[in-house]
XYZ file of C-alpha atoms in Angstrom:
520
model
C 131.851 155.458 82.997
C 130.001 153.097 80.686
C 126.414 153.897 79.802
C 123.908 151.232 80.826
C 121.826 150.325 77.790
C 118.244 149.953 78.937
C 116.382 147.029 77.453
C 113.001 146.973 75.804
C 111.560 144.656 78.449
C 108.315 145.011 80.353
C 108.699 142.662 83.312
C 110.871 141.930 86.304
C 111.332 138.395 84.969
C 112.726 139.517 81.610
C 114.959 142.122 83.210
C 116.346 139.856 85.923
C 117.098 137.214 83.290
C 118.848 139.827 81.179
C 120.959 141.516 83.844
C 121.903 138.167 85.428
C 123.534 137.296 82.091
C 124.872 140.718 81.126
C 125.942 142.106 84.521
C 125.865 139.254 87.070
C 128.300 140.975 89.439
C 126.542 144.362 89.343
C 124.964 145.169 92.706
C 121.190 145.167 92.444
C 120.286 145.874 96.086
C 122.269 147.264 98.981
C 121.099 147.699 102.549
C 123.630 148.380 105.281
C 126.444 145.851 104.940
C 124.333 143.463 102.853
C 124.494 143.469 99.058
C 122.782 141.334 96.429
C 124.081 141.211 92.856
C 121.860 140.727 89.818
C 123.212 137.201 89.472
C 122.386 136.451 93.095
C 118.955 138.096 92.796
C 118.128 135.868 89.828
C 118.859 132.706 91.820
C 117.411 133.897 95.130
C 114.087 134.971 93.625
C 113.751 131.509 92.041
C 114.415 130.000 95.471
C 111.752 132.280 96.951
C 109.319 130.983 94.332
C 110.057 127.484 95.670
C 109.335 128.780 99.186
C 106.050 130.269 97.952
C 105.025 126.904 96.535
C 105.861 125.105 99.742
C 103.450 127.513 101.454
C 100.760 127.012 98.777
C 101.205 130.405 97.188
C 100.532 130.239 93.480
C 99.671 132.479 90.569
C 97.196 135.183 91.611
C 97.590 134.530 95.353
C 98.430 137.355 97.744
C 101.377 137.660 100.091
C 102.107 140.644 102.312
C 105.056 142.427 103.888
C 105.020 144.056 107.321
C 108.148 146.002 108.067
C 110.159 149.003 107.075
C 111.927 149.348 103.751
C 114.169 146.345 103.175
C 116.111 144.590 100.457
C 114.167 141.522 101.621
C 110.898 143.201 100.637
C 112.178 144.057 97.170
C 113.378 140.497 96.575
C 109.945 139.199 97.589
C 108.406 141.659 95.123
C 110.734 140.495 92.343
C 109.946 136.837 93.068
C 106.190 137.447 93.132
C 106.395 139.483 89.924
C 108.243 136.694 88.128
C 105.585 134.036 88.721
C 102.407 136.104 89.103
C 101.799 136.212 92.823
C 100.810 139.606 94.255
C 102.589 141.325 97.131
C 100.880 143.904 99.348
C 103.227 145.955 101.547
C 101.483 146.990 104.763
C 102.442 150.393 106.136
C 104.250 149.820 109.428
C 102.909 153.106 110.787
C 99.289 151.989 110.425
C 97.178 151.100 113.444
C 96.505 147.354 113.995
C 92.868 147.577 112.772
C 94.089 149.172 109.543
C 96.671 146.426 109.074
C 94.051 143.757 109.720
C 91.754 145.298 107.117
C 94.432 145.108 104.409
C 95.353 141.527 105.271
C 91.697 140.509 105.287
C 90.852 142.387 102.106
C 93.724 140.825 100.168
C 93.118 137.350 101.535
C 96.851 137.171 102.164
C 98.154 133.597 102.467
C 101.581 134.409 103.903
C 102.649 137.498 105.828
C 106.401 138.116 105.791
C 107.400 140.115 108.856
C 110.544 141.920 109.921
C 111.818 140.818 113.304
C 110.869 144.083 115.015
C 107.211 143.681 113.999
C 106.575 140.104 115.147
C 104.571 141.227 118.190
C 102.503 143.577 116.026
C 101.837 140.808 113.521
C 100.769 138.473 116.322
C 98.359 141.080 117.707
C 96.885 141.792 114.275
C 96.473 138.182 113.115
C 95.163 136.922 116.474
C 91.991 138.926 115.932
C 91.442 137.742 112.338
C 89.093 134.930 111.298
C 91.197 133.773 108.350
C 94.620 134.877 109.442
C 97.582 134.431 107.107
C 100.564 132.298 107.962
C 103.244 134.491 109.544
C 106.878 133.995 108.540
C 109.701 136.008 110.059
C 111.550 137.402 107.042
C 115.118 136.379 107.879
C 114.044 132.856 108.804
C 112.117 132.638 105.530
C 115.160 133.709 103.537
C 117.331 131.134 105.298
C 114.799 128.464 104.365
C 114.674 129.664 100.760
C 118.454 129.551 100.374
C 118.372 125.827 101.214
C 115.902 125.142 98.398
C 116.502 124.363 94.757
C 115.580 127.250 92.438
C 112.098 126.606 91.056
C 110.972 126.371 87.471
C 107.875 128.474 86.859
C 105.585 129.941 84.235
C 106.378 133.677 83.973
C 103.536 136.032 84.807
C 101.650 137.606 81.931
C 102.479 141.281 81.492
C 99.026 142.399 82.623
C 98.743 140.099 85.635
C 98.738 142.088 88.894
C 101.971 141.721 90.869
C 101.713 144.570 93.378
C 98.749 145.757 95.442
C 99.177 149.130 97.108
C 96.498 150.560 99.352
C 95.303 154.100 98.935
C 92.928 155.609 101.451
C 89.285 155.636 100.483
C 86.699 158.360 100.775
C 84.368 155.868 102.435
C 86.828 155.195 105.244
C 88.327 151.907 104.019
C 91.441 151.924 101.835
C 91.251 150.627 98.270
C 93.664 148.072 96.838
C 95.263 149.314 93.632
C 96.470 146.482 91.425
C 99.607 147.151 89.380
C 101.125 144.855 86.763
C 104.561 144.376 85.227
C 103.376 146.405 82.235
C 102.247 149.220 84.527
C 105.641 149.269 86.247
C 107.801 149.315 83.121
C 105.775 150.688 80.189
C 106.969 154.278 80.666
C 110.583 153.204 81.149
C 111.065 151.621 77.741
C 114.025 153.000 75.751
C 111.875 152.725 72.614
C 110.128 155.943 73.641
C 112.810 157.564 71.402
C 113.100 160.609 73.610
C 116.711 161.230 74.583
C 116.698 163.022 77.920
C 119.669 163.173 80.298
C 117.760 161.973 83.360
C 116.872 158.722 81.578
C 120.529 157.952 80.863
C 122.205 155.709 83.428
C 125.800 154.657 84.028
C 127.251 151.497 85.534
C 128.078 153.094 88.877
C 124.766 154.948 89.234
C 122.745 154.419 92.381
C 119.114 155.227 93.141
C 118.101 155.768 96.754
C 114.924 154.163 98.104
C 114.120 156.221 101.207
C 110.367 156.770 100.962
C 108.035 154.096 102.435
C 107.722 150.925 100.367
C 103.960 150.877 101.015
C 103.794 153.883 98.670
C 104.462 153.993 94.942
C 107.141 156.632 95.639
C 109.086 153.957 97.525
C 108.376 150.725 95.669
C 108.294 152.376 92.246
C 111.994 153.191 92.405
C 112.779 149.485 92.217
C 111.442 149.440 88.659
C 113.777 152.287 87.686
C 116.769 150.471 89.156
C 115.860 147.123 87.615
C 115.063 148.547 84.184
C 118.475 150.254 84.093
C 120.418 147.448 85.783
C 121.825 149.755 88.463
C 122.170 149.647 92.235
C 119.243 150.446 94.520
C 120.361 151.616 97.960
C 117.648 150.894 100.534
C 117.159 152.923 103.717
C 114.886 151.220 106.277
C 113.124 154.537 106.788
C 113.649 158.163 105.959
C 116.026 160.054 108.227
C 117.805 163.257 107.180
C 121.226 162.001 108.223
C 120.595 158.658 106.512
C 119.824 160.408 103.231
C 122.852 162.684 103.552
C 125.160 159.738 104.211
C 123.669 157.941 101.211
C 124.409 160.981 99.047
C 127.934 161.107 100.425
C 128.418 157.427 99.547
C 127.464 157.857 95.907
C 123.701 158.209 95.408
C 123.090 159.693 91.968
C 119.264 159.672 91.805
C 116.601 159.949 94.492
C 113.012 160.890 95.195
C 111.829 162.839 98.239
C 108.609 164.533 99.245
C 109.105 168.240 99.974
C 108.692 167.818 103.745
C 111.507 165.238 103.746
C 113.703 167.434 101.561
C 113.270 170.286 104.024
C 114.584 168.101 106.847
C 117.567 167.079 104.695
C 118.779 170.488 103.614
C 118.269 172.007 107.066
C 120.187 169.224 108.832
C 123.612 170.302 110.223
C 125.286 167.478 108.277
C 124.172 169.065 104.984
C 126.915 171.687 105.259
C 129.552 168.945 105.322
C 128.034 166.730 102.597
C 129.515 166.460 99.122
C 126.551 166.656 96.735
C 128.638 166.541 93.556
C 127.598 162.995 92.545
C 123.867 163.613 93.030
C 122.709 164.207 89.469
C 118.922 164.213 89.787
C 116.538 164.905 92.635
C 112.923 164.019 91.936
C 110.361 165.599 94.214
C 106.597 165.323 94.376
C 103.554 163.967 96.248
C 103.044 167.546 97.434
C 103.924 170.869 95.788
C 107.306 172.420 96.512
C 107.232 175.864 98.174
C 109.391 178.265 96.160
C 111.533 179.270 99.135
C 112.285 175.632 99.927
C 113.149 175.054 96.282
C 115.605 177.956 96.384
C 117.244 176.438 99.461
C 117.518 173.094 97.662
C 119.170 174.683 94.625
C 121.615 176.540 96.845
C 122.440 173.427 98.874
C 122.891 171.012 95.953
C 123.585 173.204 92.895
C 124.827 170.356 90.669
C 121.640 168.314 91.032
C 118.980 168.583 88.362
C 115.564 169.079 89.954
C 112.604 167.163 88.559
C 109.129 167.838 89.890
C 106.935 164.769 89.316
C 103.189 164.338 89.553
C 101.274 161.092 89.679
C 99.355 158.818 91.991
C 99.201 155.197 93.032
C 96.590 154.530 90.357
C 98.970 155.785 87.625
C 101.898 153.778 89.019
C 103.655 157.038 89.838
C 104.929 159.748 87.526
C 102.780 160.910 84.623
C 103.920 164.545 84.396
C 107.343 166.065 84.976
C 108.842 169.540 85.275
C 112.413 169.215 83.971
C 115.526 170.940 85.359
C 115.587 173.624 82.666
C 112.224 174.927 83.893
C 113.652 175.543 87.373
C 115.424 178.745 88.323
C 116.727 180.145 91.569
C 114.765 183.339 90.995
C 111.524 181.455 90.487
C 109.197 181.516 87.488
C 105.596 180.826 86.603
C 106.273 177.317 85.330
C 107.661 176.310 88.700
C 104.099 176.584 89.968
C 103.116 173.818 87.567
C 103.471 170.044 87.748
C 105.155 170.029 84.353
C 104.050 168.310 81.158
C 103.033 164.765 80.313
C 105.966 162.353 80.153
C 106.458 160.400 76.897
C 103.759 157.773 76.474
C 101.164 159.620 78.598
C 98.214 161.760 77.533
C 96.794 164.371 79.917
C 93.512 166.200 79.417
C 91.553 168.652 81.552
C 87.925 167.619 81.453
C 84.589 169.083 82.502
C 81.842 167.357 84.480
C 80.385 165.980 81.223
C 83.760 164.301 80.520
C 84.633 166.534 77.572
C 87.964 168.313 77.256
C 87.875 171.982 78.261
C 89.724 174.746 76.376
C 93.284 175.528 77.433
C 93.372 177.818 80.438
C 90.051 176.629 81.858
C 89.761 174.608 85.060
C 88.551 171.036 85.121
C 89.500 167.575 86.316
C 92.949 166.230 85.435
C 92.492 162.966 83.503
C 95.220 160.531 82.479
C 95.504 158.017 79.643
C 98.609 155.888 80.105
C 99.846 152.301 79.871
C 100.878 152.755 83.506
C 97.267 153.199 84.669
C 95.909 150.528 86.995
C 93.307 148.150 85.635
C 91.222 148.904 88.716
C 90.593 148.508 92.420
C 90.625 145.086 94.053
C 87.067 143.744 94.419
C 85.565 147.236 93.910
C 84.012 147.364 90.425
C 81.899 150.423 91.187
C 84.876 152.423 92.474
C 86.835 151.314 89.417
C 84.073 152.454 87.062
C 83.878 155.803 88.859
C 87.619 156.348 88.374
C 88.374 154.830 84.954
C 85.937 155.635 82.168
C 84.965 153.402 79.252
C 87.726 154.874 77.075
C 90.418 154.100 79.630
C 90.877 157.636 80.957
C 91.673 157.738 84.664
C 89.999 160.597 86.549
C 92.409 161.813 89.232
C 90.039 163.874 91.361
C 92.456 166.808 91.080
C 91.283 170.065 89.548
C 93.743 171.806 87.268
C 94.464 174.030 84.298
C 96.604 173.273 81.245
C 98.324 176.158 79.495
C 98.953 176.475 75.759
C 102.322 174.733 76.096
C 100.859 171.701 77.862
C 101.991 172.547 81.412
C 99.542 171.383 84.071
C 98.744 173.613 87.043
C 97.005 171.933 89.976
C 94.420 174.253 91.486
C 92.479 172.261 94.031
C 91.332 168.762 94.826
C 87.937 167.737 93.616
C 88.046 165.054 96.257
C 88.708 166.044 99.838
C 92.059 164.284 100.212
C 94.694 165.913 102.400
C 98.397 165.465 101.589
C 100.491 165.831 104.732
C 104.222 165.257 104.385
C 103.576 163.228 101.229
C 101.071 160.948 103.015
C 97.501 160.769 101.697
C 94.836 161.309 104.346
C 91.128 161.155 103.612
C 88.809 163.100 105.914
C 86.331 160.212 106.082
C 88.946 157.951 107.673
C 89.745 160.491 110.369
C 86.104 161.397 110.928
C 85.225 157.728 111.419
C 87.982 157.442 114.004
C 86.726 160.487 115.950
C 82.989 160.083 115.645
C 82.650 157.559 118.456
C 84.101 159.952 121.035
C 81.425 160.440 123.732
C 81.607 164.237 123.603
C 81.423 164.616 119.803
C 78.084 165.180 118.075
C 79.511 165.995 114.627
C 82.975 166.143 113.108
C 84.416 167.392 109.830
C 88.093 167.057 108.967
C 89.971 169.504 106.751
C 93.523 170.194 105.649
C 95.126 173.486 106.587
C 98.464 174.994 105.472
C 101.610 173.824 107.233
C 105.076 175.224 106.602
C 106.590 171.898 107.613
C 104.196 169.322 106.151
C 102.498 171.185 103.289
C 99.150 170.463 104.920
C 98.163 169.212 108.326
C 94.971 167.623 109.557
C 92.464 169.661 111.566
C 89.261 168.342 113.090
C 86.263 170.636 113.454
C 83.975 169.237 116.145
C 80.499 170.104 117.370
C 80.025 168.988 121.003
C 77.035 167.055 122.250
C 74.626 169.146 124.378
C 76.071 169.746 127.825
C 79.460 168.243 126.876
C 82.858 169.877 126.515
C 85.526 168.880 124.045
C 89.222 168.853 124.910
C 91.504 168.957 121.871
C 94.055 166.633 123.437
C 91.404 164.014 124.148
C 90.221 164.052 120.534
C 93.753 163.701 119.178
C 94.582 160.841 121.572
C 91.273 159.119 120.788
C 92.001 159.249 117.069
C 95.558 157.971 117.497
C 94.260 154.833 119.164
C 92.296 153.995 116.023
C 94.310 155.253 113.052
C 97.931 155.948 112.200
C 99.454 158.941 113.957
C 100.105 160.793 110.687
C 96.363 160.682 109.949
C 95.286 161.925 113.368
C 94.473 165.638 113.698
C 97.232 167.989 114.774
C 94.651 170.482 116.019
C 90.959 170.675 116.870
C 88.455 173.493 116.453
C 85.312 173.367 118.591
C 82.434 174.976 116.705
C 78.742 175.452 117.646
C 77.362 174.002 114.378
C 78.460 172.722 110.979
C 78.065 174.987 107.961
C 75.801 173.231 105.444
C 74.254 173.851 102.060
C 70.526 173.616 101.312
C 70.717 169.835 100.901
C 72.463 169.434 104.243
C 75.960 168.717 102.909
C 78.787 170.016 105.106
C 80.578 172.929 103.444
C 84.215 171.943 103.943
C 85.362 174.815 101.772
C 83.781 177.240 104.233
C 85.616 175.552 107.120
C 88.891 175.724 105.213
C 88.548 179.291 103.908
C 89.959 181.228 106.908
C 93.115 179.121 106.911
C 93.760 179.328 103.159
C 93.124 183.040 102.734
C 95.936 184.607 100.745
C 97.287 181.282 99.451
C 97.990 180.927 95.711
C 95.843 177.840 95.542
C 93.734 175.704 97.805
C 96.286 172.933 98.168
C 99.634 173.548 99.772
């Protein structure tokens, strides 16, 4: 097997130009029976740029994708990244009002839609004042293939090319702008750190199984493109789909722990040959030790890499390498690892000064992969990124003397359920209009399956009764099902401090008693 020599490029445009010349017949994207080589991707993305122009999409304009994971989505991303348009993937599991908010907030000019979501797109855009033009994806690609490849001015490295939405504490999601530099700065070979998991071979394949509306899904495309290897795209995560992908030659993949649990407990796992799977990255939620032991036993040849990051850091900023994993378990396996090359991590106090090693504070990140800020939200940007460029994660942690970061709690109230971020304010807003609810507070509680699950604590209006099933159904009509509460506690009054603030920690305490930390 020949080693793929990664190039010191920082953009999709530079990389597609390079691999189209060096490896034109190498498969870039594979989905089902459909494959696209790097040579074909180079031409097709230029044709898509011509399609963008015909629909008045230029530099800095927004387009959007509504559908599951698709090679079509990734090609649209590559085309936008080459000429400086910005693509916003819309989570297909979101409720129509949530979709409409993202489309309205971006000012999307063209919405590319998978065939199965045409009715949803029609419902969403019909209620919008300035609705985007809707193009069915396959029809759009047929049109593009009849066009001459366009000439264009390549995007500047710091121009936004991708806008991912992360839930906001105020109830509305925030658009995180990410640039070519953000996507590729930590994947440069010039980092001069020779590590096995950053060495790729010609027949390597990275699996994209996590949702493309998340950095854990879309971010893998940058790894594949930087290394000039094949990206195998699954429309959505299914345990048998992942196992078949491993059987067919997947060498690298990323899964959230809840997804990994489904994979290794699936009956097909016993029949799957895991010998070609070299590295399994896991993150977005901590890995329970017992599940980790099962993973090691099921796929002993695979190197396990715990990764920690967020949308605002364009993914991974710390990593726990394979040598720090053991079947017996060890203290370091409770950590999120150390900063990857090119990243600085500090634990800071409320006055924004670094605390001594071993003391708790907020995890702060300085990295070329950090977002420049939130779309049209200067105050939120200033509250997250300080004047020196340090990004404040909202996670509380400790750093030991060797630089390993241990996450202790979340300074913000975010809940991570099955790798999905859920903010209490979103769920509370969805429940608050219920006629029987006087007050509501949403918390995360431990879940063996999902890491955390959403619980609503509700105070009824005088003379009213609350039925848990009604609350859950009411919420599901207004927000995505994964955000809706799995359970409801009816309580006589909310615990509050002297200033009247609801004490979420007090609501959570009975459920987290005996846990190592206050996040699962």
